[in-house]
Coordinates of C-alpha atoms in Angstrom, one line a residue:
Chain A
X227 CA -26.7 -75.9 -28.0
X228 CA -27.8 -75.1 -24.5
X229 CA -26.8 -77.0 -21.4
X230 CA -30.0 -77.3 -19.3
X231 CA -29.0 -79.8 -16.6
X232 CA -25.8 -81.3 -15.1
X233 CA -25.1 -83.8 -12.3
X234 CA -22.1 -85.7 -11.3
X235 CA -22.7 -89.4 -11.1
X236 CA -20.2 -92.3 -10.8
X237 CA -17.3 -89.8 -11.2
X238 CA -18.7 -88.8 -14.6
X239 CA -21.2 -86.2 -15.8
X240 CA -24.9 -86.7 -16.7
X241 CA -25.7 -83.7 -18.9
X242 CA -28.8 -82.6 -20.7
X243 CA -28.9 -80.2 -23.7
X244 CA -31.5 -78.4 -25.8
X245 CA -30.7 -77.7 -29.4
X246 CA -32.4 -76.7 -32.7
X247 CA -32.9 -79.7 -35.0
X248 CA -33.0 -78.8 -38.6
X249 CA -34.1 -82.3 -39.6
X250 CA -37.0 -82.3 -37.2
X251 CA -37.8 -78.7 -37.6
X252 CA -38.1 -78.1 -33.8
X253 CA -36.2 -77.7 -30.6
X254 CA -35.0 -81.0 -29.2
X255 CA -33.6 -82.2 -25.9
X256 CA -31.1 -85.0 -25.4
X257 CA -29.1 -86.4 -22.5
X258 CA -25.5 -87.6 -22.6
X259 CA -23.5 -89.4 -19.9
X260 CA -19.8 -88.7 -20.1
X261 CA -17.7 -91.2 -18.1
X262 CA -14.7 -90.0 -16.1
X263 CA -12.4 -91.3 -18.9
X264 CA -13.8 -88.6 -21.2
X265 CA -11.6 -86.1 -19.3
X266 CA -8.5 -87.7 -20.7
X267 CA -9.4 -88.4 -24.3
X268 CA -12.1 -89.5 -26.8
X269 CA -14.5 -92.2 -25.5
X270 CA -16.8 -94.4 -27.7
X271 CA -20.5 -93.7 -27.8
X272 CA -23.5 -96.0 -27.1
X273 CA -26.8 -94.6 -28.4
X274 CA -29.9 -95.5 -26.4
X275 CA -33.3 -95.3 -28.0
X276 CA -36.3 -95.2 -25.6
X277 CA -39.8 -96.7 -26.0
X278 CA -43.3 -95.4 -26.3
X279 CA -44.3 -92.6 -23.9
X280 CA -40.7 -92.0 -22.9
X281 CA -38.4 -89.0 -23.3
X282 CA -34.7 -88.8 -22.8
X283 CA -35.0 -89.0 -19.0
X284 CA -36.5 -92.4 -18.4
X285 CA -33.3 -94.3 -19.2
X286 CA -31.1 -91.7 -17.5
X287 CA -32.9 -91.9 -14.1
X288 CA -34.1 -95.5 -14.1
X289 CA -31.7 -97.9 -15.9
X290 CA -28.7 -97.5 -13.5
X291 CA -26.5 -97.5 -16.6
X292 CA -24.0 -94.9 -15.5
X293 CA -22.2 -97.3 -13.2
X294 CA -21.3 -99.6 -16.1
X295 CA -20.6 -96.8 -18.5
X296 CA -18.1 -95.4 -16.0
X297 CA -16.6 -98.9 -15.6
X298 CA -16.1 -99.3 -19.3
X299 CA -15.4 -95.7 -20.3
X300 CA -18.4 -95.4 -22.6
X301 CA -20.5 -92.3 -23.3
X302 CA -24.3 -92.9 -23.6
X303 CA -26.4 -90.6 -25.7
X304 CA -30.2 -90.7 -24.9
X305 CA -32.3 -88.8 -27.4
X306 CA -36.0 -88.0 -27.2
X307 CA -38.6 -90.4 -28.8
X308 CA -40.2 -87.9 -31.2
X309 CA -40.1 -84.3 -32.4
X310 CA -41.7 -82.0 -29.8
X311 CA -43.3 -78.6 -29.4
X312 CA -46.6 -76.8 -30.1
X313 CA -46.0 -76.8 -33.8
X314 CA -45.5 -80.5 -34.0
X315 CA -48.7 -82.5 -34.8
X316 CA -49.9 -85.2 -32.5
X317 CA -52.3 -88.1 -32.9
X318 CA -55.9 -86.8 -33.2
X319 CA -56.8 -88.6 -30.0
X320 CA -53.5 -88.1 -28.3
X321 CA -52.9 -91.9 -28.4
X322 CA -49.7 -93.0 -26.7
X323 CA -48.7 -95.3 -29.6
X324 CA -48.6 -92.6 -32.4
X325 CA -47.4 -89.0 -32.7
X326 CA -45.7 -87.4 -29.7
X327 CA -43.3 -89.7 -27.9
X328 CA -44.0 -92.3 -30.6
X329 CA -41.9 -91.3 -33.6
X330 CA -41.0 -95.0 -34.3
X331 CA -37.5 -93.9 -35.6
X332 CA -38.7 -93.6 -39.2
X333 CA -38.6 -90.7 -41.7
X334 CA -42.3 -89.9 -42.3
X335 CA -43.4 -89.4 -45.9
X336 CA -47.0 -88.6 -45.3
X337 CA -48.5 -85.2 -44.4
X338 CA -48.9 -83.7 -41.8
X339 CA -46.2 -85.9 -40.2
X340 CA -43.4 -85.4 -42.7
X341 CA -42.7 -81.8 -41.7
X342 CA -41.3 -83.0 -38.4
X343 CA -41.3 -86.7 -37.9
X344 CA -37.9 -87.5 -39.4
X345 CA -36.5 -89.5 -36.4
X346 CA -34.5 -91.9 -38.5
X347 CA -32.4 -89.2 -40.0
X348 CA -32.2 -87.4 -36.7
X349 CA -30.9 -90.4 -34.9
X350 CA -28.5 -91.6 -37.6
X351 CA -27.3 -88.4 -39.1
X352 CA -28.0 -85.1 -37.4
X353 CA -27.5 -86.1 -33.8
X354 CA -24.3 -88.1 -34.3
X355 CA -22.8 -85.2 -36.2
X356 CA -23.7 -82.8 -33.3
X357 CA -22.3 -85.2 -30.7
X358 CA -19.1 -85.6 -32.6
X359 CA -18.7 -81.9 -33.0
X360 CA -19.5 -81.0 -29.4
X361 CA -17.8 -83.8 -27.4
X362 CA -14.5 -85.6 -27.3
X363 CA -15.9 -88.9 -28.6
X364 CA -14.6 -91.7 -30.9
X365 CA -16.0 -90.9 -34.4
X366 CA -15.3 -94.0 -36.5
X367 CA -17.6 -96.4 -34.7
X368 CA -20.5 -96.5 -32.3
X369 CA -22.9 -99.0 -30.7
X370 CA -26.7 -98.7 -30.3
X371 CA -29.3 -100.2 -28.0
X372 CA -32.9 -99.5 -27.0
X373 CA -36.1 -100.6 -25.4
X374 CA -39.4 -101.7 -27.0
X375 CA -40.1 -99.1 -29.8
X376 CA -36.5 -98.0 -29.2
X377 CA -35.3 -101.6 -29.5
X378 CA -36.9 -101.6 -32.9
X379 CA -35.1 -98.2 -33.6
X380 CA -31.8 -99.7 -32.5
X381 CA -32.1 -102.8 -34.6
X382 CA -33.1 -101.0 -37.8
X383 CA -30.3 -98.4 -37.3
X384 CA -27.7 -101.1 -37.1
X385 CA -29.1 -103.2 -39.9
X386 CA -29.2 -100.2 -42.2
X387 CA -25.7 -99.0 -41.2
X388 CA -23.5 -102.1 -40.6
X389 CA -20.4 -100.1 -41.2
X390 CA -21.1 -97.5 -38.6
X391 CA -22.3 -99.7 -35.7
X392 CA -20.0 -102.3 -34.2
X393 CA -22.8 -103.9 -32.1
X394 CA -26.5 -103.6 -31.4
X395 CA -28.7 -104.7 -28.6
X396 CA -32.3 -104.4 -27.5
X397 CA -34.6 -105.0 -24.6
X398 CA -38.0 -106.3 -25.6
X399 CA -37.8 -104.8 -29.0
X400 CA -40.7 -104.6 -31.6
X401 CA -39.0 -107.2 -33.8
X402 CA -41.4 -107.2 -36.7
X403 CA -43.4 -104.0 -36.8
X404 CA -45.1 -104.9 -40.1
X405 CA -46.7 -107.8 -38.3
X406 CA -48.0 -106.1 -35.1
X407 CA -50.7 -103.5 -34.4
X408 CA -48.3 -100.9 -33.0
X409 CA -46.1 -101.1 -36.1
X410 CA -48.9 -101.3 -38.6
X411 CA -50.6 -98.2 -37.1
X412 CA -47.3 -96.2 -37.0
X413 CA -46.2 -97.2 -40.5
X414 CA -49.6 -96.6 -42.1
X415 CA -49.6 -93.1 -40.5
X416 CA -46.0 -92.1 -41.1
X417 CA -45.3 -94.0 -44.4
X418 CA -48.7 -94.5 -46.0
X419 CA -50.3 -97.7 -47.2
X420 CA -47.6 -99.1 -49.5
X421 CA -46.1 -102.0 -47.5
X422 CA -43.0 -102.0 -49.8
X423 CA -41.9 -98.8 -48.1
X424 CA -42.4 -100.4 -44.7
X425 CA -39.7 -103.0 -45.3
X426 CA -37.0 -100.3 -45.0
X427 CA -37.9 -99.9 -41.3
X428 CA -38.8 -103.5 -40.3
X429 CA -35.9 -105.3 -38.4
X430 CA -37.0 -108.8 -39.5
X431 CA -37.3 -107.8 -43.1
X432 CA -34.0 -105.9 -43.0
X433 CA -32.2 -108.8 -41.4
X434 CA -33.5 -111.1 -44.2
X435 CA -32.0 -108.7 -46.8
X436 CA -28.8 -108.0 -44.9
X437 CA -25.4 -108.7 -46.5
X438 CA -23.2 -107.7 -43.6
X439 CA -23.7 -108.7 -40.0
X440 CA -23.6 -106.6 -36.8
X441 CA -23.3 -108.6 -33.6
X442 CA -26.8 -108.5 -32.0
X443 CA -28.1 -109.2 -28.6
X444 CA -31.8 -109.2 -27.6
X445 CA -33.1 -109.8 -24.1
X446 CA -36.8 -110.4 -23.5
X447 CA -38.8 -110.9 -20.3
X448 CA -41.0 -114.0 -20.4
X449 CA -43.7 -112.2 -18.4
X450 CA -43.8 -109.2 -20.7
X451 CA -47.5 -108.5 -21.4
X452 CA -46.6 -107.2 -24.9
X453 CA -44.5 -110.3 -25.9
X454 CA -47.0 -112.2 -28.0
X455 CA -49.0 -109.5 -29.6
X456 CA -46.5 -106.7 -30.3
X457 CA -42.9 -107.8 -29.9
X458 CA -42.8 -111.2 -31.7
X459 CA -39.1 -112.1 -31.2
X460 CA -39.8 -115.4 -32.9
X461 CA -39.9 -113.5 -36.2
X462 CA -36.4 -112.1 -35.9
X463 CA -35.1 -115.3 -34.4
X464 CA -36.3 -117.3 -37.3
X465 CA -34.9 -114.8 -39.8
X466 CA -31.5 -114.9 -38.0
X467 CA -31.5 -118.6 -38.1
X468 CA -32.2 -118.6 -41.8
X469 CA -29.4 -116.1 -42.5
X470 CA -27.0 -117.5 -39.9
X471 CA -27.0 -114.1 -38.4
X472 CA -25.1 -113.5 -35.1
X473 CA -28.1 -113.0 -32.8
X474 CA -27.7 -113.8 -29.1
X475 CA -31.3 -114.0 -27.9
X476 CA -32.1 -114.5 -24.2
X477 CA -35.4 -115.1 -22.7
X478 CA -35.7 -114.3 -18.9
X479 CA -38.3 -116.0 -16.8
X480 CA -40.3 -113.7 -14.6
X481 CA -39.3 -110.4 -16.0
X482 CA -41.7 -107.9 -17.5
X483 CA -41.6 -104.9 -19.9
X484 CA -40.4 -102.3 -17.3
X485 CA -37.2 -100.6 -16.5
X486 CA -36.8 -103.1 -13.6
X487 CA -36.0 -105.6 -16.3
X488 CA -33.7 -103.2 -18.1
X489 CA -31.8 -102.3 -14.9
X490 CA -31.2 -106.0 -14.3
X491 CA -29.4 -106.6 -17.6
X492 CA -28.1 -103.2 -18.7
X493 CA -24.7 -104.1 -17.2
X494 CA -24.4 -107.1 -19.5
X495 CA -25.5 -105.1 -22.5
X496 CA -22.9 -102.4 -21.8
X497 CA -20.2 -105.0 -21.4
X498 CA -21.3 -106.6 -24.7
X499 CA -20.9 -103.2 -26.5
X500 CA -17.7 -102.4 -24.7
X501 CA -16.1 -105.6 -26.0
X502 CA -17.0 -104.6 -29.6
X503 CA -16.2 -100.9 -29.2
X504 CA -12.7 -101.7 -27.8
X505 CA -11.7 -103.8 -30.9
Chain B
X615 CA -52.5 -105.5 3.2
X616 CA -52.9 -105.3 -0.5
X617 CA -50.2 -105.9 -3.1
X618 CA -50.5 -103.1 -5.7
X619 CA -47.4 -103.7 -7.8
X620 CA -44.8 -106.4 -8.4
X621 CA -41.7 -106.5 -10.7
X622 CA -38.8 -108.9 -10.9
X623 CA -35.5 -107.1 -10.7
X624 CA -32.0 -108.6 -10.2
X625 CA -33.6 -112.0 -9.6
X626 CA -35.6 -110.6 -6.6
X627 CA -38.9 -108.9 -6.2
X628 CA -39.8 -105.2 -6.0
X629 CA -43.2 -105.1 -4.3
X630 CA -45.5 -102.3 -3.4
X631 CA -48.3 -102.6 -0.8
X632 CA -51.2 -100.6 0.5
X633 CA -52.3 -101.0 4.1
X634 CA -54.3 -99.3 6.8
X635 CA -52.1 -97.6 9.4
X636 CA -53.6 -97.3 12.8
X637 CA -50.9 -95.0 14.0
X638 CA -51.2 -92.6 11.1
X639 CA -55.0 -93.0 10.9
X640 CA -55.0 -93.3 7.1
X641 CA -54.1 -95.7 4.3
X642 CA -50.4 -95.9 3.5
X643 CA -48.2 -97.3 0.7
X644 CA -44.8 -98.8 1.1
X645 CA -42.3 -100.6 -1.2
X646 CA -40.2 -103.6 -0.3
X647 CA -37.4 -105.2 -2.2
X648 CA -37.0 -108.9 -1.5
X649 CA -33.6 -110.2 -2.7
X650 CA -33.4 -113.7 -4.3
X651 CA -32.0 -115.1 -1.0
X652 CA -35.4 -114.4 0.6
X653 CA -36.8 -117.5 -1.1
X654 CA -34.5 -119.7 1.0
X655 CA -34.9 -118.1 4.5
X656 CA -35.1 -114.9 6.6
X657 CA -33.1 -112.0 5.3
X658 CA -32.1 -108.8 7.2
X659 CA -33.9 -105.5 6.6
X660 CA -32.6 -102.1 5.7
X661 CA -35.1 -99.3 6.1
X662 CA -34.8 -96.4 3.7
X663 CA -36.3 -93.0 4.5
X664 CA -36.8 -90.6 1.7
X665 CA -36.6 -86.8 1.6
X666 CA -38.9 -83.8 1.1
X667 CA -41.4 -84.1 -1.8
X668 CA -40.7 -87.9 -2.2
X669 CA -42.9 -90.9 -1.7
X670 CA -41.9 -94.6 -1.6
X671 CA -41.1 -94.7 -5.3
X672 CA -38.2 -92.3 -5.7
X673 CA -35.6 -94.6 -4.1
X674 CA -37.1 -97.7 -5.7
X675 CA -36.8 -96.3 -9.3
X676 CA -33.8 -94.0 -9.1
X677 CA -31.2 -95.3 -6.6
X678 CA -30.2 -98.5 -8.3
X679 CA -30.0 -100.2 -4.9
X680 CA -31.6 -103.5 -5.9
X681 CA -28.3 -104.8 -7.5
X682 CA -26.5 -104.4 -4.2
X683 CA -29.4 -105.7 -2.1
X684 CA -29.4 -108.8 -4.3
X685 CA -25.7 -109.1 -4.0
X686 CA -25.7 -109.0 -0.2
X687 CA -29.1 -110.7 0.4
X688 CA -30.8 -107.7 2.1
X689 CA -34.4 -106.6 2.0
X690 CA -35.0 -102.9 1.6
X691 CA -38.2 -101.3 2.9
X692 CA -39.1 -97.9 1.6
X693 CA -42.0 -96.2 3.3
X694 CA -43.8 -93.0 2.3
X695 CA -42.7 -89.6 3.8
X696 CA -45.9 -88.5 5.5
X697 CA -49.5 -89.7 6.1
X698 CA -51.6 -89.3 3.0
X699 CA -55.2 -88.9 1.9
X700 CA -57.9 -86.4 1.7
X701 CA -58.5 -86.4 5.5
X702 CA -54.9 -85.6 6.2
X703 CA -54.2 -81.9 6.7
X704 CA -51.5 -80.2 4.6
X705 CA -49.6 -77.0 4.9
X706 CA -52.0 -74.0 4.4
X707 CA -50.0 -72.9 1.3
X708 CA -49.1 -76.4 0.2
X709 CA -45.5 -75.7 0.9
X710 CA -43.1 -78.6 0.0
X711 CA -41.3 -78.4 3.3
X712 CA -44.2 -79.0 5.6
X713 CA -47.3 -81.2 5.7
X714 CA -47.8 -83.8 2.9
X715 CA -44.5 -85.5 1.9
X716 CA -42.8 -83.6 4.7
X717 CA -43.6 -85.5 7.9
X718 CA -40.1 -85.1 9.2
X719 CA -40.3 -88.5 11.0
X720 CA -41.6 -87.0 14.3
X721 CA -44.7 -87.7 16.3
X722 CA -46.7 -84.5 16.2
X723 CA -48.2 -83.1 19.4
X724 CA -49.9 -80.1 17.9
X725 CA -53.3 -79.9 16.4
X726 CA -54.3 -80.4 13.6
X727 CA -51.2 -82.4 12.8
X728 CA -51.3 -84.8 15.7
X729 CA -54.3 -86.8 14.4
X730 CA -52.2 -88.2 11.5
X731 CA -48.5 -87.0 11.6
X732 CA -47.0 -89.8 13.8
X733 CA -44.3 -90.8 11.4
X734 CA -41.7 -91.6 14.1
X735 CA -44.0 -94.3 15.6
X736 CA -45.0 -95.5 12.2
X737 CA -41.4 -96.0 11.1
X738 CA -40.1 -97.4 14.3
X739 CA -43.0 -99.4 15.6
X740 CA -46.0 -100.1 13.4
X741 CA -44.2 -100.6 10.1
X742 CA -41.5 -102.9 11.4
X743 CA -44.1 -105.1 13.1
X744 CA -46.1 -105.3 9.9
X745 CA -42.9 -106.2 7.9
X746 CA -41.9 -108.9 10.4
X747 CA -45.4 -110.4 10.3
X748 CA -45.8 -110.4 6.6
X749 CA -42.3 -111.4 5.3
X750 CA -39.6 -113.8 6.1
X751 CA -37.1 -111.3 7.6
X752 CA -34.6 -111.3 10.4
X753 CA -36.4 -109.8 13.4
X754 CA -33.7 -109.1 16.0
X755 CA -31.7 -106.5 14.1
X756 CA -32.1 -104.0 11.3
X757 CA -30.3 -101.2 9.6
X758 CA -31.5 -97.8 8.5
X759 CA -30.6 -95.2 6.0
X760 CA -32.1 -92.2 4.2
X761 CA -31.7 -89.0 2.3
X762 CA -32.0 -85.4 3.4
X763 CA -35.1 -85.2 5.6
X764 CA -35.0 -89.0 5.5
X765 CA -31.3 -88.9 6.5
X766 CA -32.4 -87.0 9.6
X767 CA -35.1 -89.6 10.1
X768 CA -32.6 -92.4 9.9
X769 CA -30.1 -90.8 12.3
X770 CA -32.7 -90.1 15.0
X771 CA -34.3 -93.5 14.6
X772 CA -30.9 -95.2 15.2
X773 CA -29.8 -92.8 18.0
X774 CA -33.1 -93.4 19.9
X775 CA -33.0 -97.2 19.3
X776 CA -29.4 -98.3 19.5
X777 CA -30.4 -101.8 20.5
X778 CA -32.5 -102.3 17.4
X779 CA -30.3 -100.8 14.7
X780 CA -26.9 -102.3 14.1
X781 CA -25.9 -99.5 11.7
X782 CA -27.1 -96.2 10.3
X783 CA -26.2 -94.2 7.3
X784 CA -27.4 -91.1 5.6
X785 CA -27.0 -89.1 2.3
X786 CA -26.9 -85.4 2.8
X787 CA -29.0 -85.5 6.0
X788 CA -30.5 -82.6 7.9
X789 CA -28.0 -83.0 10.8
X790 CA -29.2 -80.4 13.2
X791 CA -32.9 -79.6 12.4
X792 CA -33.1 -77.3 15.5
X793 CA -30.5 -75.1 13.8
X794 CA -31.9 -74.8 10.3
X795 CA -35.0 -73.2 8.7
X796 CA -36.5 -76.5 7.4
X797 CA -36.2 -78.1 10.9
X798 CA -37.4 -75.0 12.8
X799 CA -40.5 -74.7 10.6
X800 CA -41.3 -78.4 10.9
X801 CA -40.7 -78.7 14.7
X802 CA -42.6 -75.5 15.4
X803 CA -45.6 -76.8 13.4
X804 CA -45.6 -80.4 14.6
X805 CA -44.2 -80.0 18.1
X806 CA -45.0 -76.5 19.2
X807 CA -42.7 -73.7 20.5
X808 CA -41.0 -75.6 23.4
X809 CA -37.5 -76.3 22.1
X810 CA -37.0 -78.8 24.9
X811 CA -39.4 -81.1 23.0
X812 CA -37.4 -80.6 19.8
X813 CA -34.3 -82.2 21.2
X814 CA -35.9 -85.6 21.1
X815 CA -35.8 -85.4 17.3
X816 CA -32.5 -83.6 16.6
X817 CA -29.7 -85.9 15.6
X818 CA -26.9 -83.6 16.9
X819 CA -28.6 -83.2 20.3
X820 CA -29.4 -86.9 20.5
X821 CA -25.8 -87.8 19.7
X822 CA -24.5 -85.5 22.4
X823 CA -26.9 -87.3 24.9
X824 CA -26.2 -90.8 23.6
X825 CA -24.8 -93.6 25.8
X826 CA -24.6 -96.3 23.3
X827 CA -23.1 -96.0 19.8
X828 CA -24.5 -97.3 16.5
X829 CA -21.9 -97.4 13.6
X830 CA -22.8 -94.3 11.5
X831 CA -21.8 -93.3 8.0
X832 CA -22.7 -89.9 6.4
X833 CA -22.0 -89.0 2.8
X834 CA -22.4 -85.4 1.6
X835 CA -21.9 -83.8 -1.8
X836 CA -19.7 -80.7 -1.7
X837 CA -21.8 -79.0 -4.5
X838 CA -25.1 -79.7 -2.6
X839 CA -27.0 -76.3 -2.7
X840 CA -28.6 -77.1 0.7
X841 CA -25.3 -77.9 2.5
X842 CA -24.6 -74.7 4.3
X843 CA -28.0 -73.4 5.1
X844 CA -30.0 -76.6 5.9
X845 CA -27.8 -79.7 6.3
X846 CA -25.0 -78.5 8.5
X847 CA -23.0 -81.7 8.8
X848 CA -20.3 -79.8 10.8
X849 CA -22.7 -79.8 13.7
X850 CA -22.9 -83.6 14.0
X851 CA -19.3 -84.0 13.1
X852 CA -18.4 -81.7 16.0
X853 CA -20.7 -83.6 18.4
X854 CA -19.3 -87.0 17.2
X855 CA -15.8 -85.8 17.8
X856 CA -16.7 -84.6 21.3
X857 CA -18.3 -87.9 22.2
X858 CA -15.8 -90.1 20.3
X859 CA -18.8 -91.4 18.4
X860 CA -18.1 -93.8 15.4
X861 CA -19.1 -91.5 12.6
X862 CA -17.5 -92.0 9.2
X863 CA -18.2 -88.7 7.4
X864 CA -17.3 -88.4 3.7
X865 CA -17.5 -85.3 1.6
X866 CA -17.5 -85.8 -2.1
X867 CA -16.3 -83.1 -4.5
X868 CA -18.7 -82.2 -7.3
X869 CA -21.8 -84.1 -6.2
X870 CA -25.1 -82.4 -5.5
X871 CA -28.3 -83.2 -3.6
X872 CA -29.9 -85.5 -6.2
X873 CA -30.4 -89.2 -6.7
X874 CA -27.4 -89.1 -9.0
X875 CA -25.3 -88.7 -5.9
X876 CA -27.2 -91.4 -4.0
X877 CA -26.8 -93.8 -6.9
X878 CA -23.1 -93.3 -7.0
X879 CA -22.6 -94.4 -3.3
X880 CA -25.6 -96.5 -2.4
X881 CA -23.5 -99.6 -3.1
X882 CA -21.0 -98.6 -0.5
X883 CA -23.8 -97.9 2.0
X884 CA -25.4 -101.3 1.5
X885 CA -22.0 -103.0 1.9
X886 CA -21.5 -101.0 5.1
X887 CA -24.9 -102.2 6.5
X888 CA -24.3 -105.8 5.2
X889 CA -21.1 -106.0 7.2
X890 CA -22.9 -105.0 10.4
X891 CA -26.1 -107.1 9.7
X892 CA -24.1 -110.2 9.1
X893 CA -22.4 -110.1 12.5

């Protein structure tokens, strides 16, 4: 693991590493914020999954999260959004909603994607092991959050691992990928045409099948141009109501899909996770 | 004036405009954050001047300033760092420390620069007039801040206009441009070889000549790689001591020249300006 960038911010350290991923079969880069409390002992970890077109840096430079992470003594790990490198196949037309920077946090079963696009296992197995080996962090619990495609990734990670995550949150997540164009394109490409296999990565479907709840918060901008066609929060709201699932859904007038929206409420999300991580 | 971008953030509005600048003889873009208080009446304005290689967006997306501006009810205007456009001459070798994105906030007297590079007048005359005409802002006082080259710009603007600015602050400013390579290159190019003309744009020289003080805060990272060769805060510290000038200088261990440093202390700077703007 190679340190490729380091900056002091809010008395902690914003670090960036390159490492070889066996699961993804390529070199990967991730960022981690270590709050000042990390100098004195293990701190809990919040994983942040970014959206389409992003890499590990968007959240780090634009969300303003470090202030709150330092306040609550939480480390934040921000991975990339897909495997990377010349050997990694991309969408034939370099579309921004499939292939590079659009891994959708699933383990692909279809060729040629399956050789590299194993983002679910990377996020939920390989990367956490690496983080726990390399940094003084709390190992028996974590929290997870994300934006848009990354909100979808956070929701499915928590729903599939309720014993590992103490809380999950999302900004403008793709709530029902089986029922929107982004998700249908990605799942068809990575998983093939059998929709039974898609359910394992659909937050609304997973919630309806869940037997153990993880406290969940979703924030959505009412002026988000993707709201109606791609994000469909009403699907997961309806599922949560049916299951009496602890979903705290908040719609915010005037906010859009950008990091300006995330910056406005990331403090509340980190406080939400801090409450659960400290229990 | 054309609105080209608009986002809600921290209950206020982050706006971006394009307009024709008569002073700079080209189209210009600036950003303005209007806090939620602006809906109910005039708010005071903080001008933010960015550094080499930047445009109006770096501060807007990376500093995390909107939270504090909303808290204190202050608008923040972030202009570009030079004239722009195909007609505007650039450094012959497209160097990053002269020409485009490196206007140094001076009024150039030398050809070919003088046709466009009039950033001092743009920042101190044309842009404030435009802001006051277009937005509900307090007109009889303002504050100014900036980073690196923009820190230099903020310091000289306040030192030359002590009746207009109630406070000035800077992150890692070029404190004595006549005594460093960046400043010497810029002043030679824009102002010619006569060093007597340079003094009108050198913060340390201006402070030594000042007859009226503006409360001044400077924050500097101790691990800033430009500290010794280019920034030279000891020059303005020494001048301030000699003049008994109200300079609050703070050196921060471990911080570098990046926006991670700015993000860590911009809240304190905005609180400093809010205190003076509210008097």
